[in-house]
Amino acid sequence: MQVGLEKIVVLGSGGTIAGTAASATDSRDYRAAQKPVVDLLAGLPVPAGCELLSEQVAQIDSKDMDLAVWQKLLQRCLHWLAQPGVRGLVITHGTDTLEETAYLLQTVLAPRKPVVLTCAMRPATALDADGPQNLLDALAVAACEGAQGVVAVSAGRILGPQDVQKVHSWRLDAFSAGEAGDIGRVRHGRIERWRDWPQPVVPQETLLEALLSAVALPRVEIVLSHAAACAATVDALADPAVAERYGAPPLQGLVLAGTGGGTVHRELEAALRRAQAAGVRVLRSTRCADGMLQSRPGDEFPVAPGLSPVKARLALMLELLAP
Ligand code: SIN
């Protein structure tokens, strides 16, 4: 460790960026979360004035993200962000739930230093792997003067935690911030920025404590409204006897991924009303990728403005968890 250099700490959590396949030409049949984060950094240039530290926090396919990994990630972020010599953090993460981790970290930490999530669509063993460039770009963002908050960096784009969404199942440029737009770009190691960095807010210490000590997250499910919908889905979700049969906690919240402007099939609407009357919190979002919902006076089911269904679910879980 050299004196005078600022530290960028890279936390590994798994994903395709750490994935391996049997052949360098295979980007389809591979196993995510195999390579240690220290190996992903080997040979990468270090931003000027910085040194890199790394830590393996988890090694998972992010489809399996859970409370325990989030708690560990939060604890390590808190630890490193509190060190005066640390300039910023980079987290290597799977693409599949990166947007949920980004939203969660920003909501509970809202850090004054940059926390940059990055990922890859091709495994580390691929001839044309995208992970090394994404990691390099993420390090440039973490080292950038004035950068702050949780952001995602992929395919040269810098995206905000509220807006970032995986929108493509195989393209390298798989993320979008929708009509909110990107925060900026990383090109040849330089940052071009068009929007503000995510703003730090007063730390939600009691929420953070509740989250760190929780043994489970409040149970909140997502219901998609579609043509020819059937009320039985919602009734079964809200039925305490069904939950008990499966050893699941009773339902506390439902997020509606509504059609268009957050509308709902009449069958589901009646069932959502029954669930709400039984004490289940219902929050409305839209299955459209763009077009922020607006609340209206007298809304029967409150809206989650600007949040995709998965993020609205997290917002509701955090609200239910808050002391
Ligand atoms: C994952 O999300 O961990 C696997 C898929 C990916 O990283 O692209």
Coordinates of N, CA, C and O and ligand atoms in Angstrom, one line a residue, residues 14-17 30 32 60-63 93-97 119-121 166, ligand 1:
G14 N -20.0 -11.6 -7.9 CA -20.4 -12.7 -8.8 C -20.8 -12.2 -10.2 O -20.3 -11.2 -10.7
G15 N -21.8 -12.9 -10.8 CA -22.3 -12.5 -12.1 C -21.5 -13.1 -13.3 O -20.5 -13.8 -13.1
T16 N -22.0 -12.7 -14.5 CA -21.4 -13.2 -15.7 C -20.0 -12.6 -15.8 O -19.1 -13.1 -16.4
I17 N -19.8 -11.4 -15.3 CA -18.5 -10.7 -15.3 C -17.4 -11.7 -14.7 O -16.3 -11.6 -15.1
Y30 N -22.2 -21.0 -20.1 CA -21.1 -20.8 -19.1 C -21.7 -20.8 -17.7 O -22.9 -20.8 -17.5
A32 N -21.9 -18.6 -14.3 CA -21.7 -17.2 -13.7 C -20.9 -17.4 -12.4 O -20.9 -18.5 -11.8
I60 N -22.2 -15.1 -6.4 CA -23.5 -15.7 -6.8 C -23.9 -15.2 -8.2 O -23.4 -14.2 -8.7
D61 N -24.8 -16.0 -8.8 CA -25.5 -15.6 -10.0 C -26.6 -14.7 -9.4 O -27.3 -15.1 -8.5
S62 N -26.7 -13.5 -9.9 CA -27.5 -12.5 -9.2 C -29.0 -12.8 -9.3 O -29.8 -12.1 -8.6
K63 N -29.4 -13.7 -10.1 CA -30.8 -14.1 -10.1 C -31.2 -14.7 -8.7 O -32.3 -14.7 -8.3
H93 N -21.1 -7.2 -10.3 CA -22.5 -7.7 -10.0 C -23.0 -8.4 -11.3 O -22.7 -8.0 -12.4
G94 N -23.9 -9.3 -11.1 CA -24.6 -9.9 -12.2 C -25.6 -8.9 -12.8 O -26.0 -8.0 -12.1
T95 N -25.9 -9.0 -14.1 CA -26.7 -8.0 -14.8 C -28.2 -8.2 -14.3 O -29.0 -7.2 -14.4
D96 N -28.6 -9.4 -13.9 CA -30.0 -9.7 -13.8 C -30.7 -9.0 -12.7 O -31.9 -8.6 -12.9
T97 N -30.1 -8.7 -11.6 CA -30.7 -8.0 -10.5 C -29.9 -6.7 -10.1 O -30.1 -6.2 -9.0
C119 N -20.8 -4.8 -14.5 CA -21.2 -6.2 -14.9 C -20.7 -6.5 -16.2 O -19.9 -5.8 -16.8
A120 N -21.2 -7.6 -16.8 CA -20.9 -8.0 -18.1 C -22.0 -8.9 -18.7 O -22.7 -9.6 -17.9
M121 N -22.1 -8.9 -20.0 CA -23.0 -9.8 -20.7 C -22.3 -11.1 -21.2 O -23.0 -12.0 -21.6
K166 N -32.4 -3.4 -16.8 CA -31.9 -4.3 -17.9 C -33.1 -4.4 -18.9 O -34.2 -4.8 -18.5
Ligands
SIN1 C1 -26.2 -12.8 -13.2 O1 -27.0 -11.9 -13.1 O2 -25.5 -13.0 -12.2 C2 -26.0 -13.6 -14.4 C3 -26.3 -12.9 -15.6 C4 -25.4 -11.8 -15.9 O3 -24.6 -11.3 -15.1 O4 -25.5 -11.3 -17.1

